């Protein structure tokens, strides 16, 4: 089995400069994250707020913490002081909560809208129409301490690469079309798509952030 450092190096080597790696460290203990850190990883993705907070307290301060999991409003306050990017905004209500906590911390928190692109029923996320409602909402201008910087999506869990590619293309198209909305709260520059099984495909289709866990750390 190859080491964490070798896996990170191999994955980084396969990516073009415009696609950055988010190492998905959920369920892994802090010493494993430290090993990834020592191999050069600086962006870590977690899916549980408490776990992210606990690890952030133990690990070096120059790590970017990315929240990639389904998020409950009442947990936002714990990560608001330090979270770097929230990938998983799936309602306007959640965005308002993030804004409220960002105000308390006197910072602007960058967010992605999570779009439902897979054919499976269990995935969280917004439909294209729901996302459009958010980016065109007159209320968005009141949210002075958040910025919507892009979109996130998870493709179907299938070996059919044409299905996966079509889902990534759909998300990329939506991303491009959202660039038309001129609002200081929107700046479409990050497209978070691609996981261990499909990150190369996602990168080909224009991903700027790939979220890779098991291909670095082994299966969970
Ligand atoms: C767990 C997870 C990943 C990483 O999955 P791997 O298949 O282990 O690379 C990526 N994105 C989200 C939202 C996840 O929950």
PDB file of C-alpha atoms and ligand atoms in Angstrom:
ATOM      1  CA  UNK A   1       0.000   0.000   0.000  1.00  0.00           C
ATOM      2  CA  UNK A   2       1.289   3.452  -0.799  1.00  0.00           C
ATOM      3  CA  UNK A   3       1.752   6.100   1.840  1.00  0.00           C
ATOM      4  CA  UNK A   4      -0.371   9.192   2.370  1.00  0.00           C
ATOM      5  CA  UNK A   5       2.473  11.344   1.055  1.00  0.00           C
ATOM      6  CA  UNK A   6       2.763   9.251  -2.104  1.00  0.00           C
ATOM      7  CA  UNK A   7      -0.970   9.373  -2.681  1.00  0.00           C
ATOM      8  CA  UNK A   8      -1.105  13.142  -2.297  1.00  0.00           C
ATOM      9  CA  UNK A   9       1.863  13.588  -4.633  1.00  0.00           C
ATOM     10  CA  UNK A  10       0.323  11.313  -7.255  1.00  0.00           C
ATOM     11  CA  UNK A  11      -3.064  13.048  -7.129  1.00  0.00           C
ATOM     12  CA  UNK A  12      -1.557  16.556  -7.229  1.00  0.00           C
ATOM     13  CA  UNK A  13       0.584  15.537 -10.180  1.00  0.00           C
ATOM     14  CA  UNK A  14      -2.494  14.463 -12.136  1.00  0.00           C
ATOM     15  CA  UNK A  15      -4.229  17.810 -11.626  1.00  0.00           C
ATOM     16  CA  UNK A  16      -3.745  20.976 -13.602  1.00  0.00           C
ATOM     17  CA  UNK A  17      -2.951  24.168 -11.756  1.00  0.00           C
ATOM     18  CA  UNK A  18      -6.540  25.416 -11.779  1.00  0.00           C
ATOM     19  CA  UNK A  19      -7.769  22.400  -9.830  1.00  0.00           C
ATOM     20  CA  UNK A  20      -6.846  22.259  -6.130  1.00  0.00           C
ATOM     21  CA  UNK A  21      -7.042  19.310  -3.802  1.00  0.00           C
ATOM     22  CA  UNK A  22      -9.214  19.247  -0.691  1.00  0.00           C
ATOM     23  CA  UNK A  23      -8.065  16.254   1.361  1.00  0.00           C
ATOM     24  CA  UNK A  24     -11.201  14.752   2.891  1.00  0.00           C
ATOM     25  CA  UNK A  25     -10.166  13.818   6.420  1.00  0.00           C
ATOM     26  CA  UNK A  26     -13.528  12.931   7.992  1.00  0.00           C
ATOM     27  CA  UNK A  27     -13.298  10.079  10.544  1.00  0.00           C
ATOM     28  CA  UNK A  28      -9.470  10.192  10.447  1.00  0.00           C
ATOM     29  CA  UNK A  29      -7.633  11.018  13.690  1.00  0.00           C
ATOM     30  CA  UNK A  30      -5.514  14.159  14.054  1.00  0.00           C
ATOM     31  CA  UNK A  31      -2.215  12.290  13.674  1.00  0.00           C
ATOM     32  CA  UNK A  32      -3.277  11.121  10.220  1.00  0.00           C
ATOM     33  CA  UNK A  33      -4.126  14.713   9.282  1.00  0.00           C
ATOM     34  CA  UNK A  34      -0.711  15.772  10.546  1.00  0.00           C
ATOM     35  CA  UNK A  35       0.887  13.229   8.242  1.00  0.00           C
ATOM     36  CA  UNK A  36      -1.014  14.735   5.300  1.00  0.00           C
ATOM     37  CA  UNK A  37      -0.018  18.213   6.478  1.00  0.00           C
ATOM     38  CA  UNK A  38       3.634  17.208   6.558  1.00  0.00           C
ATOM     39  CA  UNK A  39       3.224  15.936   3.007  1.00  0.00           C
ATOM     40  CA  UNK A  40       2.098  19.424   1.995  1.00  0.00           C
ATOM     41  CA  UNK A  41      -1.710  19.271   2.222  1.00  0.00           C
ATOM     42  CA  UNK A  42      -3.230  22.510   3.509  1.00  0.00           C
ATOM     43  CA  UNK A  43      -6.937  22.133   2.657  1.00  0.00           C
ATOM     44  CA  UNK A  44      -8.878  19.644   4.746  1.00  0.00           C
ATOM     45  CA  UNK A  45     -12.533  18.703   4.274  1.00  0.00           C
ATOM     46  CA  UNK A  46     -14.701  17.523   7.159  1.00  0.00           C
ATOM     47  CA  UNK A  47     -18.381  16.663   7.259  1.00  0.00           C
ATOM     48  CA  UNK A  48     -19.107  17.083  10.987  1.00  0.00           C
ATOM     49  CA  UNK A  49     -18.755  20.416  12.738  1.00  0.00           C
ATOM     50  CA  UNK A  50     -17.653  19.111  16.130  1.00  0.00           C
ATOM     51  CA  UNK A  51     -15.017  16.885  14.578  1.00  0.00           C
ATOM     52  CA  UNK A  52     -13.685  19.773  12.515  1.00  0.00           C
ATOM     53  CA  UNK A  53     -13.533  22.065  15.555  1.00  0.00           C
ATOM     54  CA  UNK A  54     -11.685  19.468  17.643  1.00  0.00           C
ATOM     55  CA  UNK A  55      -9.117  18.804  14.920  1.00  0.00           C
ATOM     56  CA  UNK A  56      -8.630  22.497  14.158  1.00  0.00           C
ATOM     57  CA  UNK A  57      -7.651  23.051  17.783  1.00  0.00           C
ATOM     58  CA  UNK A  58      -4.981  20.347  17.610  1.00  0.00           C
ATOM     59  CA  UNK A  59      -3.458  21.102  14.235  1.00  0.00           C
ATOM     60  CA  UNK A  60      -1.372  23.925  12.723  1.00  0.00           C
ATOM     61  CA  UNK A  61      -3.115  27.232  12.153  1.00  0.00           C
ATOM     62  CA  UNK A  62      -2.345  27.600   8.446  1.00  0.00           C
ATOM     63  CA  UNK A  63      -4.786  24.846   7.472  1.00  0.00           C
ATOM     64  CA  UNK A  64      -7.872  25.803   5.440  1.00  0.00           C
ATOM     65  CA  UNK A  65     -10.906  24.006   6.877  1.00  0.00           C
ATOM     66  CA  UNK A  66     -13.630  23.108   4.400  1.00  0.00           C
ATOM     67  CA  UNK A  67     -17.084  22.018   5.563  1.00  0.00           C
ATOM     68  CA  UNK A  68     -18.369  19.527   3.000  1.00  0.00           C
ATOM     69  CA  UNK A  69     -21.151  17.767   4.924  1.00  0.00           C
ATOM     70  CA  UNK A  70     -24.818  18.444   5.485  1.00  0.00           C
ATOM     71  CA  UNK A  71     -24.980  21.316   7.939  1.00  0.00           C
ATOM     72  CA  UNK A  72     -27.498  22.081  10.665  1.00  0.00           C
ATOM     73  CA  UNK A  73     -28.131  25.739  11.434  1.00  0.00           C
ATOM     74  CA  UNK A  74     -27.494  25.320  15.147  1.00  0.00           C
ATOM     75  CA  UNK A  75     -23.936  24.073  14.514  1.00  0.00           C
ATOM     76  CA  UNK A  76     -22.771  26.980  12.367  1.00  0.00           C
ATOM     77  CA  UNK A  77     -21.663  29.056  15.344  1.00  0.00           C
ATOM     78  CA  UNK A  78     -18.956  26.584  16.375  1.00  0.00           C
ATOM     79  CA  UNK A  79     -17.038  26.808  13.121  1.00  0.00           C
ATOM     80  CA  UNK A  80     -17.837  30.405  12.170  1.00  0.00           C
ATOM     81  CA  UNK A  81     -14.597  31.777  13.690  1.00  0.00           C
ATOM     82  CA  UNK A  82     -12.331  29.779  11.399  1.00  0.00           C
ATOM     83  CA  UNK A  83     -14.059  27.851   8.590  1.00  0.00           C
ATOM     84  CA  UNK A  84     -12.519  28.667   5.236  1.00  0.00           C
ATOM     85  CA  UNK A  85     -15.224  27.516   2.832  1.00  0.00           C
ATOM     86  CA  UNK A  86     -18.645  25.940   3.351  1.00  0.00           C
ATOM     87  CA  UNK A  87     -19.408  23.684   0.373  1.00  0.00           C
ATOM     88  CA  UNK A  88     -22.823  22.548   1.532  1.00  0.00           C
ATOM     89  CA  UNK A  89     -25.298  25.426   1.589  1.00  0.00           C
ATOM     90  CA  UNK A  90     -28.656  23.887   0.757  1.00  0.00           C
ATOM     91  CA  UNK A  91     -31.158  26.546   1.859  1.00  0.00           C
ATOM     92  CA  UNK A  92     -31.531  30.294   2.134  1.00  0.00           C
ATOM     93  CA  UNK A  93     -32.230  29.813   5.841  1.00  0.00           C
ATOM     94  CA  UNK A  94     -28.807  28.224   6.310  1.00  0.00           C
ATOM     95  CA  UNK A  95     -27.146  31.031   4.384  1.00  0.00           C
ATOM     96  CA  UNK A  96     -28.821  33.557   6.710  1.00  0.00           C
ATOM     97  CA  UNK A  97     -27.561  31.660   9.738  1.00  0.00           C
ATOM     98  CA  UNK A  98     -24.013  31.620   8.356  1.00  0.00           C
ATOM     99  CA  UNK A  99     -24.291  35.365   7.767  1.00  0.00           C
ATOM    100  CA  UNK A 100     -25.476  35.972  11.336  1.00  0.00           C
ATOM    101  CA  UNK A 101     -22.532  34.062  12.801  1.00  0.00           C
ATOM    102  CA  UNK A 102     -20.096  35.676  10.368  1.00  0.00           C
ATOM    103  CA  UNK A 103     -21.278  39.106  11.564  1.00  0.00           C
ATOM    104  CA  UNK A 104     -20.615  38.090  15.184  1.00  0.00           C
ATOM    105  CA  UNK A 105     -17.102  37.065  14.195  1.00  0.00           C
ATOM    106  CA  UNK A 106     -16.564  40.162  12.085  1.00  0.00           C
ATOM    107  CA  UNK A 107     -15.606  38.190   9.001  1.00  0.00           C
ATOM    108  CA  UNK A 108     -16.948  37.239   5.594  1.00  0.00           C
ATOM    109  CA  UNK A 109     -17.544  33.514   5.189  1.00  0.00           C
ATOM    110  CA  UNK A 110     -17.287  32.087   1.689  1.00  0.00           C
ATOM    111  CA  UNK A 111     -19.945  29.573   0.687  1.00  0.00           C
ATOM    112  CA  UNK A 112     -20.852  27.256  -2.170  1.00  0.00           C
ATOM    113  CA  UNK A 113     -24.382  26.273  -3.072  1.00  0.00           C
ATOM    114  CA  UNK A 114     -24.711  22.501  -3.102  1.00  0.00           C
ATOM    115  CA  UNK A 115     -26.591  21.434  -6.212  1.00  0.00           C
ATOM    116  CA  UNK A 116     -28.352  18.136  -6.568  1.00  0.00           C
ATOM    117  CA  UNK A 117     -26.935  16.576  -9.750  1.00  0.00           C
ATOM    118  CA  UNK A 118     -27.034  12.817  -9.125  1.00  0.00           C
ATOM    119  CA  UNK A 119     -29.900  10.568 -10.088  1.00  0.00           C
ATOM    120  CA  UNK A 120     -29.888   8.937  -6.644  1.00  0.00           C
ATOM    121  CA  UNK A 121     -32.508  10.115  -4.203  1.00  0.00           C
ATOM    122  CA  UNK A 122     -30.480  10.265  -1.024  1.00  0.00           C
ATOM    123  CA  UNK A 123     -28.226  13.205  -1.806  1.00  0.00           C
ATOM    124  CA  UNK A 124     -28.693  16.601  -0.221  1.00  0.00           C
ATOM    125  CA  UNK A 125     -28.740  19.729  -2.249  1.00  0.00           C
ATOM    126  CA  UNK A 126     -30.687  22.329  -4.165  1.00  0.00           C
ATOM    127  CA  UNK A 127     -32.334  21.915  -7.523  1.00  0.00           C
ATOM    128  CA  UNK A 128     -31.164  24.305 -10.239  1.00  0.00           C
ATOM    129  CA  UNK A 129     -34.360  26.338  -9.792  1.00  0.00           C
ATOM    130  CA  UNK A 130     -33.940  26.562  -6.023  1.00  0.00           C
ATOM    131  CA  UNK A 131     -30.338  27.710  -6.468  1.00  0.00           C
ATOM    132  CA  UNK A 132     -31.470  30.310  -8.984  1.00  0.00           C
ATOM    133  CA  UNK A 133     -34.026  31.599  -6.487  1.00  0.00           C
ATOM    134  CA  UNK A 134     -31.234  32.134  -3.977  1.00  0.00           C
ATOM    135  CA  UNK A 135     -28.868  33.963  -6.337  1.00  0.00           C
ATOM    136  CA  UNK A 136     -31.663  36.211  -7.609  1.00  0.00           C
ATOM    137  CA  UNK A 137     -33.222  36.875  -4.208  1.00  0.00           C
ATOM    138  CA  UNK A 138     -33.477  40.586  -3.318  1.00  0.00           C
ATOM    139  CA  UNK A 139     -32.746  39.542   0.285  1.00  0.00           C
ATOM    140  CA  UNK A 140     -29.279  38.336  -0.672  1.00  0.00           C
ATOM    141  CA  UNK A 141     -27.939  41.891  -0.575  1.00  0.00           C
ATOM    142  CA  UNK A 142     -28.722  42.052   3.155  1.00  0.00           C
ATOM    143  CA  UNK A 143     -26.313  39.208   3.842  1.00  0.00           C
ATOM    144  CA  UNK A 144     -23.254  41.408   4.065  1.00  0.00           C
ATOM    145  CA  UNK A 145     -20.977  38.804   5.666  1.00  0.00           C
ATOM    146  CA  UNK A 146     -21.292  35.883   3.289  1.00  0.00           C
ATOM    147  CA  UNK A 147     -20.124  35.485  -0.250  1.00  0.00           C
ATOM    148  CA  UNK A 148     -21.383  32.840  -2.648  1.00  0.00           C
ATOM    149  CA  UNK A 149     -18.207  31.898  -4.497  1.00  0.00           C
ATOM    150  CA  UNK A 150     -19.436  28.930  -6.475  1.00  0.00           C
ATOM    151  CA  UNK A 151     -21.218  25.601  -6.615  1.00  0.00           C
ATOM    152  CA  UNK A 152     -20.685  22.083  -5.293  1.00  0.00           C
ATOM    153  CA  UNK A 153     -22.114  18.804  -6.526  1.00  0.00           C
ATOM    154  CA  UNK A 154     -21.761  15.051  -6.126  1.00  0.00           C
ATOM    155  CA  UNK A 155     -22.193  12.888  -9.202  1.00  0.00           C
ATOM    156  CA  UNK A 156     -24.055   9.585  -9.241  1.00  0.00           C
ATOM    157  CA  UNK A 157     -22.223   6.645  -7.746  1.00  0.00           C
ATOM    158  CA  UNK A 158     -21.924   4.652 -10.961  1.00  0.00           C
ATOM    159  CA  UNK A 159     -19.201   3.153 -13.161  1.00  0.00           C
ATOM    160  CA  UNK A 160     -20.883   4.690 -16.193  1.00  0.00           C
ATOM    161  CA  UNK A 161     -18.469   7.534 -16.884  1.00  0.00           C
ATOM    162  CA  UNK A 162     -20.778   9.083 -19.471  1.00  0.00           C
ATOM    163  CA  UNK A 163     -23.486   9.554 -16.847  1.00  0.00           C
ATOM    164  CA  UNK A 164     -20.977  11.095 -14.438  1.00  0.00           C
ATOM    165  CA  UNK A 165     -19.489  13.314 -17.150  1.00  0.00           C
ATOM    166  CA  UNK A 166     -22.939  14.571 -18.158  1.00  0.00           C
ATOM    167  CA  UNK A 167     -23.727  15.460 -14.541  1.00  0.00           C
ATOM    168  CA  UNK A 168     -20.445  17.390 -14.202  1.00  0.00           C
ATOM    169  CA  UNK A 169     -21.106  19.189 -17.493  1.00  0.00           C
ATOM    170  CA  UNK A 170     -24.553  20.167 -16.243  1.00  0.00           C
ATOM    171  CA  UNK A 171     -23.098  21.646 -13.069  1.00  0.00           C
ATOM    172  CA  UNK A 172     -20.395  23.492 -15.007  1.00  0.00           C
ATOM    173  CA  UNK A 173     -23.065  25.004 -17.274  1.00  0.00           C
ATOM    174  CA  UNK A 174     -25.075  26.191 -14.297  1.00  0.00           C
ATOM    175  CA  UNK A 175     -21.899  27.645 -12.779  1.00  0.00           C
ATOM    176  CA  UNK A 176     -21.172  29.570 -16.000  1.00  0.00           C
ATOM    177  CA  UNK A 177     -24.759  30.800 -16.275  1.00  0.00           C
ATOM    178  CA  UNK A 178     -24.688  32.132 -12.698  1.00  0.00           C
ATOM    179  CA  UNK A 179     -21.842  34.451 -13.672  1.00  0.00           C
ATOM    180  CA  UNK A 180     -24.476  36.701 -15.240  1.00  0.00           C
ATOM    181  CA  UNK A 181     -25.826  37.793 -11.831  1.00  0.00           C
ATOM    182  CA  UNK A 182     -24.201  40.993 -10.755  1.00  0.00           C
ATOM    183  CA  UNK A 183     -24.348  41.207  -7.020  1.00  0.00           C
ATOM    184  CA  UNK A 184     -21.508  41.958  -4.592  1.00  0.00           C
ATOM    185  CA  UNK A 185     -22.542  38.837  -2.668  1.00  0.00           C
ATOM    186  CA  UNK A 186     -21.827  36.564  -5.641  1.00  0.00           C
ATOM    187  CA  UNK A 187     -18.500  35.789  -7.245  1.00  0.00           C
ATOM    188  CA  UNK A 188     -18.601  32.550  -9.229  1.00  0.00           C
ATOM    189  CA  UNK A 189     -15.037  31.256  -9.107  1.00  0.00           C
ATOM    190  CA  UNK A 190     -15.079  27.831  -7.399  1.00  0.00           C
ATOM    191  CA  UNK A 191     -16.590  24.651  -8.757  1.00  0.00           C
ATOM    192  CA  UNK A 192     -16.323  21.849  -6.199  1.00  0.00           C
ATOM    193  CA  UNK A 193     -16.836  18.521  -7.921  1.00  0.00           C
ATOM    194  CA  UNK A 194     -15.005  15.225  -8.023  1.00  0.00           C
ATOM    195  CA  UNK A 195     -14.211  12.607  -5.362  1.00  0.00           C
ATOM    196  CA  UNK A 196     -11.831   9.628  -5.203  1.00  0.00           C
ATOM    197  CA  UNK A 197     -13.595   7.736  -7.975  1.00  0.00           C
ATOM    198  CA  UNK A 198     -14.188  10.582 -10.392  1.00  0.00           C
ATOM    199  CA  UNK A 199     -11.846  13.480  -9.625  1.00  0.00           C
ATOM    200  CA  UNK A 200      -9.923  13.208 -12.909  1.00  0.00           C
ATOM    201  CA  UNK A 201     -13.153  13.323 -14.863  1.00  0.00           C
ATOM    202  CA  UNK A 202     -14.333  16.269 -12.772  1.00  0.00           C
ATOM    203  CA  UNK A 203     -11.056  18.100 -13.367  1.00  0.00           C
ATOM    204  CA  UNK A 204     -11.457  17.573 -17.121  1.00  0.00           C
ATOM    205  CA  UNK A 205     -14.914  19.105 -16.864  1.00  0.00           C
ATOM    206  CA  UNK A 206     -13.667  22.234 -15.122  1.00  0.00           C
ATOM    207  CA  UNK A 207     -13.594  21.514 -11.409  1.00  0.00           C
ATOM    208  CA  UNK A 208     -11.519  23.961  -9.333  1.00  0.00           C
ATOM    209  CA  UNK A 209     -11.731  21.936  -6.093  1.00  0.00           C
ATOM    210  CA  UNK A 210     -11.704  18.147  -5.900  1.00  0.00           C
ATOM    211  CA  UNK A 211     -12.664  16.528  -2.591  1.00  0.00           C
ATOM    212  CA  UNK A 212     -10.643  13.359  -2.224  1.00  0.00           C
ATOM    213  CA  UNK A 213     -10.684  11.075   0.807  1.00  0.00           C
ATOM    214  CA  UNK A 214     -10.241   7.344   0.311  1.00  0.00           C
ATOM    215  CA  UNK A 215      -7.755   7.670  -2.561  1.00  0.00           C
ATOM    216  CA  UNK A 216      -5.431   9.381  -0.062  1.00  0.00           C
ATOM    217  CA  UNK A 217      -6.230   7.746   3.250  1.00  0.00           C
ATOM    218  CA  UNK A 218      -7.635   4.358   2.265  1.00  0.00           C
ATOM    219  CA  UNK A 219     -11.196   3.230   2.781  1.00  0.00           C
ATOM    220  CA  UNK A 220     -13.118   4.473   5.808  1.00  0.00           C
TER     221      UNK A 220
HETATM  222  C1  LIG B   1     -16.712  11.707   1.969  1.00  0.00           C
HETATM  223  C2  LIG B   1     -16.911  12.771   0.974  1.00  0.00           C
HETATM  224  C3  LIG B   1     -16.002  12.961  -0.078  1.00  0.00           C
HETATM  225  C4  LIG B   1     -14.781  12.080  -0.313  1.00  0.00           C
HETATM  226  O1  LIG B   1     -15.161  10.814  -0.728  1.00  0.00           O
HETATM  227  P1  LIG B   1     -14.059   9.754  -1.219  1.00  0.00           P
HETATM  228  O2  LIG B   1     -14.829   8.857  -2.120  1.00  0.00           O
HETATM  229  O3  LIG B   1     -13.546   9.086  -0.001  1.00  0.00           O
HETATM  230  O4  LIG B   1     -12.998  10.501  -1.927  1.00  0.00           O
HETATM  231  C5  LIG B   1     -16.230  14.011  -0.954  1.00  0.00           C
HETATM  232  N1  LIG B   1     -17.286  14.820  -0.826  1.00  0.00           N
HETATM  233  C6  LIG B   1     -18.185  14.676   0.168  1.00  0.00           C
HETATM  234  C7  LIG B   1     -19.326  15.620   0.247  1.00  0.00           C
HETATM  235  C8  LIG B   1     -18.024  13.644   1.093  1.00  0.00           C
HETATM  236  O5  LIG B   1     -18.927  13.508   2.078  1.00  0.00           O
END
